[in-house]
């Protein structure tokens, strides 16, 4: 297929009027046997979004223990422009986490569903002082045996592990997992010095920057200061307009630079549904009002926004340049997850996962692995 009359997002982070070409599921260079032409009607075309951290959507949760829930989420996400994702677990019982790992092993996406590119274990090795919406009842001490069980149950598909590095045995676990799992500083009360030890041991990631961690103070810079100093450290950021103040979002881009920020949704099951009622997350009741989801005590409990919603908010409400925001929701998450050869850009050889958006950043169509999932043009 030849896709014409578009402004495509180029790897150098600019939009250019240039045709795209697909062959089967993939993007390719120009070829001469194209029998189908798609007129993009002047729309912007960007890669399908890559959400490496989300728990649930549309009434389903990856911790439901039911593969049907996974298919429901993957379909919903694809329809809303998220064509690649990493299912994210919660701090729950060992059996429930291992069940999610086993589903990851057996899961096969349908043609209308987002690809799953590995599991994100958010806990259970977290600080009891920074649980956020995680259930403190199920916190575990860092345990290599448990991680190995999860890796085996998922058939080596554990991609990320969120861990508080101040816990006894955490640094040793990080070191043991080096080059096997991407370890991320998460739900932590650690100091700058401990964070630097974790980074030296193999950490190169920070889970939802600013949330569930100490603030960046001038005499106690904490994990944020450690990550700022570390060129190889990626930082997740929830730009839903609720989790992080717009000023802090803009400050993060200045502190870390546009190449290290990974936009995530951290979405929970209310995403895509009526947001003025109660739901659950990690077995705990969550109350949703508008764009804000909280536990009974007022703790923010995930978001009700898709990554596409977060992208729009970053651009239209916070003021992040569109070229930077798009990269942070496509190429950068793909790069940090080690899948940038397959997704996250419009380079030849990548999957033909394309989003067609208008000048108001409204989604007008989704191409999933070379086939139009839906279109309004």
XYZ file of N, CA and C in Angstrom, residues 184-351:
504
model
N 13.787 -1.048 37.749
C 13.363 0.344 37.854
C 13.184 0.712 39.322
N 13.668 1.878 39.695
C 13.438 2.372 41.058
C 11.967 2.749 41.179
N 11.276 2.129 42.138
C 9.821 2.294 42.210
C 9.336 2.252 43.652
N 8.310 3.041 43.951
C 7.669 3.022 45.275
C 8.727 2.955 46.362
N 9.505 4.011 46.434
C 10.721 4.019 47.241
C 10.812 5.238 48.144
N 11.509 5.056 49.266
C 11.862 6.170 50.138
C 13.372 6.332 50.183
N 14.058 5.843 49.145
C 15.516 5.771 49.189
C 16.176 7.142 49.062
N 17.405 7.188 49.543
C 18.228 8.392 49.450
C 18.918 8.457 48.095
N 19.523 9.606 47.829
C 20.332 9.772 46.627
C 21.444 8.728 46.583
N 22.114 8.522 47.722
C 23.238 7.594 47.776
C 22.795 6.169 47.462
N 21.669 5.749 48.012
C 21.166 4.397 47.737
C 20.736 4.259 46.290
N 20.114 5.293 45.752
C 19.713 5.262 44.341
C 20.934 5.120 43.445
N 22.007 5.802 43.768
C 23.227 5.695 42.968
C 23.826 4.296 43.059
N 23.728 3.662 44.227
C 24.189 2.279 44.363
C 23.355 1.352 43.470
N 22.044 1.602 43.437
C 21.159 0.788 42.598
C 21.495 0.964 41.124
N 21.780 2.194 40.733
C 22.141 2.476 39.344
C 23.455 1.777 38.989
N 24.406 1.821 39.909
C 25.680 1.129 39.684
C 25.481 -0.382 39.571
N 24.461 -0.897 40.262
C 24.188 -2.337 40.230
C 23.434 -2.763 38.981
N 22.818 -1.786 38.277
C 22.138 -2.147 37.039
C 20.841 -1.438 36.744
N 20.323 -0.627 37.669
C 19.088 0.120 37.414
C 19.317 1.154 36.315
N 18.351 1.285 35.393
C 18.423 2.349 34.380
C 17.036 2.910 34.069
N 16.193 2.952 35.112
C 14.796 3.320 34.891
C 14.227 3.875 36.191
N 13.280 4.803 36.068
C 12.587 5.376 37.215
C 11.086 5.278 36.948
N 10.379 4.602 37.865
C 8.934 4.387 37.700
C 8.156 5.644 38.091
N 7.201 6.014 37.269
C 6.365 7.227 37.382
C 7.023 8.333 38.227
N 7.892 9.067 37.535
C 8.648 10.177 38.105
C 7.761 11.076 38.972
N 8.269 11.423 40.161
C 7.652 12.274 41.170
C 6.647 11.529 42.029
N 6.040 10.477 41.536
C 5.013 9.761 42.283
C 5.605 8.580 43.043
N 5.217 8.447 44.309
C 5.672 7.357 45.183
C 7.189 7.341 45.331
N 7.755 8.527 45.558
C 9.198 8.652 45.805
C 9.449 9.977 46.522
N 10.615 10.130 47.168
C 10.914 11.397 47.838
C 11.022 12.535 46.829
N 10.714 13.748 47.240
C 10.857 14.893 46.332
C 12.327 15.235 46.113
N 12.560 16.034 45.103
C 13.907 16.501 44.767
C 14.205 17.746 45.604
N 15.002 17.568 46.665
C 15.330 18.671 47.561
C 16.798 19.056 47.415
N 17.125 20.291 47.734
C 18.479 20.779 47.461
C 19.538 20.114 48.333
N 19.174 19.610 49.515
C 20.149 18.889 50.337
C 19.877 17.385 50.364
N 18.785 16.986 49.772
C 18.440 15.558 49.712
C 17.805 15.281 48.351
N 18.635 15.181 47.300
C 18.107 15.060 45.936
C 17.406 13.737 45.648
N 17.641 12.711 46.487
C 16.927 11.452 46.361
C 17.104 10.772 45.017
N 16.186 9.850 44.670
C 16.305 9.126 43.402
C 16.160 10.017 42.178
N 15.444 11.126 42.307
C 15.298 12.030 41.163
C 16.652 12.645 40.818
N 17.376 13.094 41.829
C 18.698 13.650 41.582
C 19.649 12.627 40.992
N 19.564 11.386 41.480
C 20.419 10.323 40.944
C 20.111 10.071 39.471
N 18.831 10.068 39.123
C 18.439 9.818 37.734
C 18.852 10.965 36.821
N 18.778 12.198 37.330
C 19.197 13.354 36.533
C 20.659 13.223 36.130
N 21.469 12.705 37.038
C 22.908 12.591 36.787
C 23.276 11.421 35.873
N 22.324 10.516 35.652
C 22.634 9.274 34.952
C 22.103 9.333 33.525
N 22.993 9.446 32.587
C 22.607 9.641 31.186
C 21.776 8.476 30.648
N 22.027 7.274 31.157
C 21.344 6.087 30.625
C 20.009 5.804 31.293
N 19.587 6.652 32.227
C 18.378 6.373 33.005
C 17.143 7.003 32.366
N 16.155 6.167 32.018
C 14.881 6.647 31.494
C 13.919 6.921 32.649
N 13.035 7.883 32.467
C 12.084 8.257 33.505
C 10.661 8.265 32.956
N 9.793 7.472 33.579
C 8.380 7.476 33.208
C 7.706 8.738 33.741
N 6.714 9.216 33.017
C 5.995 10.421 33.424
C 4.524 10.275 33.037
N 3.640 10.488 34.001
C 2.194 10.419 33.748
C 1.695 11.839 33.488
N 1.413 12.146 32.248
C 1.011 13.518 31.881
C -0.505 13.596 31.691
N -1.252 13.094 32.674
C -2.712 13.109 32.568
C -3.329 14.381 33.134
N -2.487 15.291 33.674
C -2.991 16.511 34.269
C -3.415 16.348 35.706
N -3.264 15.140 36.258
C -3.657 14.843 37.639
C -2.448 14.450 38.480
N -1.650 13.508 37.968
C -0.539 12.963 38.751
C 0.601 13.953 38.976
N 0.848 14.809 37.998
C 1.990 15.724 38.051
C 1.535 17.103 37.572
N 1.855 18.134 38.347
C 1.476 19.494 37.977
C 2.148 19.859 36.648
N 1.455 20.611 35.789
C 2.054 21.010 34.514
C 3.440 21.638 34.645
N 3.648 22.440 35.666
C 4.962 23.048 35.857
C 6.030 21.991 36.100
N 5.675 20.944 36.863
C 6.626 19.868 37.138
C 6.891 19.041 35.885
N 5.881 18.884 35.033
C 6.091 18.178 33.768
C 7.098 18.936 32.911
N 6.909 20.252 32.808
C 7.843 21.056 32.013
C 9.241 21.054 32.636
N 9.299 21.056 33.965
C 10.593 21.003 34.645
C 11.292 19.674 34.370
N 10.512 18.589 34.323
C 11.097 17.271 34.046
C 11.754 17.239 32.676
N 11.103 17.836 31.690
C 11.688 17.870 30.350
C 12.982 18.687 30.337
N 13.046 19.736 31.143
C 14.268 20.529 31.203
C 15.365 19.801 31.976
N 14.993 19.114 33.059
C 15.964 18.401 33.872
C 16.565 17.199 33.143
N 15.690 16.400 32.554
C 16.128 15.129 31.984
C 16.420 15.196 30.490
N 15.833 16.174 29.818
C 15.981 16.232 28.368
C 14.945 15.357 27.693
N 14.605 15.715 26.490
C 13.513 15.041 25.778
C 13.812 13.600 25.421
N 15.076 13.178 25.469
C 15.423 11.816 25.066
C 15.278 10.794 26.187
N 14.995 11.240 27.416
C 14.939 10.324 28.553
C 13.545 10.184 29.152
N 12.595 11.000 28.694
C 11.242 10.971 29.237
C 10.396 9.949 28.481
N 9.723 9.084 29.238
C 8.820 8.079 28.679
C 7.408 8.381 29.194
N 6.526 8.808 28.318
C 5.144 9.037 28.736
C 4.438 7.699 28.935
N 3.729 7.578 30.043
C 2.939 6.376 30.343
C 1.537 6.805 30.763
N 0.621 5.840 30.775
C -0.729 6.151 31.241
C -0.962 5.717 32.682
N -0.365 4.589 33.111
C -0.639 4.002 34.433
C -2.148 3.826 34.619
N -2.843 3.456 33.547
C -4.305 3.448 33.571
C -4.871 2.297 34.387
N -6.047 2.541 34.974
C -6.796 1.513 35.707
C -8.119 1.271 34.991
N -8.946 0.375 35.537
C -10.082 -0.157 34.772
C -11.172 0.852 34.436
N -11.205 2.013 35.087
C -12.217 3.013 34.754
C -11.941 3.693 33.420
N -10.740 3.534 32.890
C -10.377 4.172 31.621
C -11.317 3.722 30.511
N -11.980 4.665 29.874
C -12.907 4.349 28.803
C -14.341 4.143 29.269
N -14.580 4.259 30.578
C -15.915 4.026 31.125
C -16.410 5.252 31.892
N -17.611 5.148 32.454
C -18.181 6.187 33.302
C -17.218 6.446 34.460
N -16.780 7.669 34.620
C -15.751 7.953 35.616
C -16.290 8.507 36.933
N -17.572 8.449 37.168
C -18.113 8.935 38.439
C -18.738 7.789 39.220
N -17.909 6.807 39.549
C -18.351 5.656 40.327
C -17.122 4.973 40.904
N -17.304 3.829 41.558
C -16.176 3.137 42.162
C -15.784 1.910 41.345
N -14.477 1.602 41.390
C -13.911 0.449 40.696
C -12.926 -0.212 41.653
N -12.103 -1.115 41.152
C -11.068 -1.727 41.972
C -9.717 -1.645 41.261
N -8.668 -1.693 42.073
C -7.294 -1.748 41.566
C -6.468 -2.508 42.590
N -5.887 -3.621 42.175
C -5.108 -4.430 43.101
C -5.911 -4.921 44.281
N -7.210 -5.167 44.054
C -8.075 -5.656 45.119
C -8.583 -4.587 46.065
N -8.258 -3.328 45.803
C -8.696 -2.241 46.661
C -9.730 -1.378 45.936
N -10.696 -0.853 46.681
C -11.737 -0.022 46.081
C -11.166 1.338 45.705
N -11.502 1.775 44.505
C -11.034 3.057 43.977
C -12.254 3.894 43.607
N -12.233 5.144 44.016
C -13.326 6.062 43.744
C -12.887 7.037 42.647
N -13.711 7.147 41.628
C -13.344 7.968 40.470
C -14.305 9.141 40.334
N -13.718 10.320 40.168
C -14.489 11.524 39.912
C -13.783 12.313 38.833
N -14.412 12.441 37.676
C -13.767 13.119 36.560
C -12.520 12.378 36.131
N -11.388 13.057 36.120
C -10.122 12.445 35.691
C -9.296 11.916 36.862
N -9.857 11.929 38.063
C -9.081 11.563 39.251
C -9.608 10.292 39.887
N -8.696 9.339 40.123
C -9.033 8.081 40.793
C -8.270 8.014 42.109
N -8.964 7.729 43.217
C -8.320 7.704 44.527
C -8.800 6.532 45.365
N -7.937 6.108 46.291
C -8.357 5.183 47.336
C -9.227 5.944 48.337
N -9.771 5.218 49.311
C -10.648 5.842 50.300
C -9.946 6.961 51.062
N -8.616 6.813 51.269
C -7.877 7.831 52.026
C -7.405 9.003 51.171
N -7.791 9.016 49.895
C -7.434 10.118 49.014
C -6.185 9.900 48.182
N -5.484 8.773 48.384
C -4.284 8.470 47.597
C -4.657 8.266 46.133
N -3.929 8.925 45.217
C -4.182 8.741 43.787
C -3.912 7.291 43.414
N -4.824 6.702 42.661
C -4.765 5.269 42.357
C -4.851 5.035 40.847
N -3.740 5.257 40.162
C -3.732 5.074 38.719
C -4.467 6.195 38.018
N -4.506 6.114 36.693
C -5.174 7.159 35.920
C -6.381 6.584 35.198
N -7.224 7.472 34.712
C -8.372 7.062 33.899
C -8.177 7.546 32.470
N -6.933 7.792 32.108
C -6.584 8.310 30.780
C -5.806 7.266 29.993
N -6.070 7.196 28.695
C -5.215 6.393 27.827
C -3.923 7.156 27.567
N -2.937 6.469 27.008
C -1.708 7.163 26.654
C -1.969 8.225 25.595
N -2.927 7.996 24.690
C -3.250 9.022 23.701
C -3.815 10.264 24.391
N -4.652 10.061 25.422
C -5.156 11.195 26.201
C -3.996 11.952 26.852
N -3.049 11.200 27.426
C -1.893 11.823 28.075
C -1.046 12.605 27.074
N -0.900 12.056 25.877
C -0.155 12.747 24.821
C -0.821 14.077 24.488
N -2.127 14.059 24.291
C -2.856 15.290 23.977
C -2.754 16.307 25.107
N -2.869 15.832 26.340
C -2.777 16.735 27.483
C -1.402 17.389 27.542
N -0.353 16.591 27.305
C 1.008 17.124 27.335
C 1.180 18.253 26.316
N 0.581 18.083 25.147
C 0.748 19.063 24.069
C -0.172 20.262 24.248
N -1.465 19.993 24.436
C -2.462 21.068 24.381
C -2.643 21.810 25.696
N -2.420 21.149 26.825
C -2.658 21.783 28.125
C -1.374 22.139 28.870
N -0.309 21.364 28.640
C 0.934 21.604 29.372
C 1.923 22.407 28.543
N 1.873 22.258 27.218
C 2.727 23.058 26.350
C 4.004 22.383 25.903
N 4.030 21.036 25.978
C 5.187 20.322 25.456
C 5.094 20.325 23.925
N 6.166 20.682 23.224
C 6.107 20.688 21.752
C 5.669 19.334 21.212
N 4.841 19.353 20.181
C 4.270 18.114 19.661
C 5.353 17.122 19.252
N 6.438 17.610 18.658
C 7.498 16.708 18.200
C 8.147 15.975 19.380
N 8.331 16.676 20.498
C 8.927 16.044 21.678
C 7.953 15.066 22.314
N 6.691 15.471 22.462
C 5.708 14.622 23.118
C 5.466 13.333 22.337
N 5.369 13.435 21.009
C 5.146 12.243 20.195
C 6.298 11.251 20.363
N 7.531 11.756 20.323
C 8.687 10.865 20.504
C 8.649 10.182 21.862
N 8.207 10.910 22.889
C 8.178 10.355 24.244
C 7.060 9.334 24.452
N 6.148 9.240 23.502
C 5.070 8.243 23.588
C 5.228 7.147 22.542
N 6.301 7.217 21.756
C 6.502 6.236 20.688
C 7.917 5.670 20.706
N 8.863 6.428 20.178
C 10.219 5.898 20.026
C 10.934 5.683 21.364
N 10.828 6.657 22.279
C 11.573 6.540 23.537
C 11.123 5.351 24.371
N 9.816 5.123 24.574
C 9.433 3.906 25.298
C 9.844 2.629 24.581
N 9.781 2.638 23.250
C 10.230 1.465 22.506
C 11.720 1.233 22.706
N 12.486 2.319 22.716
C 13.934 2.217 22.909
C 14.258 1.662 24.286
N 13.618 2.195 25.324
C 13.958 1.751 26.677
C 13.505 0.317 26.923
N 12.498 -0.139 26.183
C 12.030 -1.523 26.320
C 12.765 -2.489 25.401
N 13.667 -1.947 24.567
C 14.448 -2.796 23.677
C 13.681 -3.322 22.481
N 12.659 -2.580 22.044
C 11.834 -3.040 20.923
C 11.767 -2.002 19.804
N 12.721 -1.060 19.776
C 12.668 0.031 18.799
C 12.969 -0.434 17.384
N 13.441 -1.667 17.214
C 13.618 -2.205 15.863
C 12.306 -2.687 15.271
N 11.250 -2.777 16.110
C 9.962 -3.296 15.665
C 8.859 -2.243 15.671
N 8.874 -1.373 16.674
C 7.783 -0.405 16.856
C 8.354 0.927 17.308
N 7.500 1.947 17.319
C 7.888 3.238 17.866
C 8.383 4.254 16.851
N 8.542 3.845 15.594
C 8.971 4.788 14.560
C 8.350 4.383 13.230
N 8.553 5.229 12.225
C 8.057 4.938 10.876
C 9.199 4.492 9.974
N 10.214 3.899 10.565
C 11.343 3.390 9.792
C 10.956 2.137 9.013
N 11.567 1.964 7.870
C 11.372 0.752 7.093
C 11.766 -0.459 7.933
N 10.933 -1.495 7.913
C 11.179 -2.697 8.692
C 10.378 -2.767 9.965
N 9.853 -1.622 10.431
C 8.988 -1.619 11.609
C 7.573 -2.030 11.212
N 6.804 -2.478 12.199
C 5.408 -2.790 11.939
C 4.675 -1.535 11.466
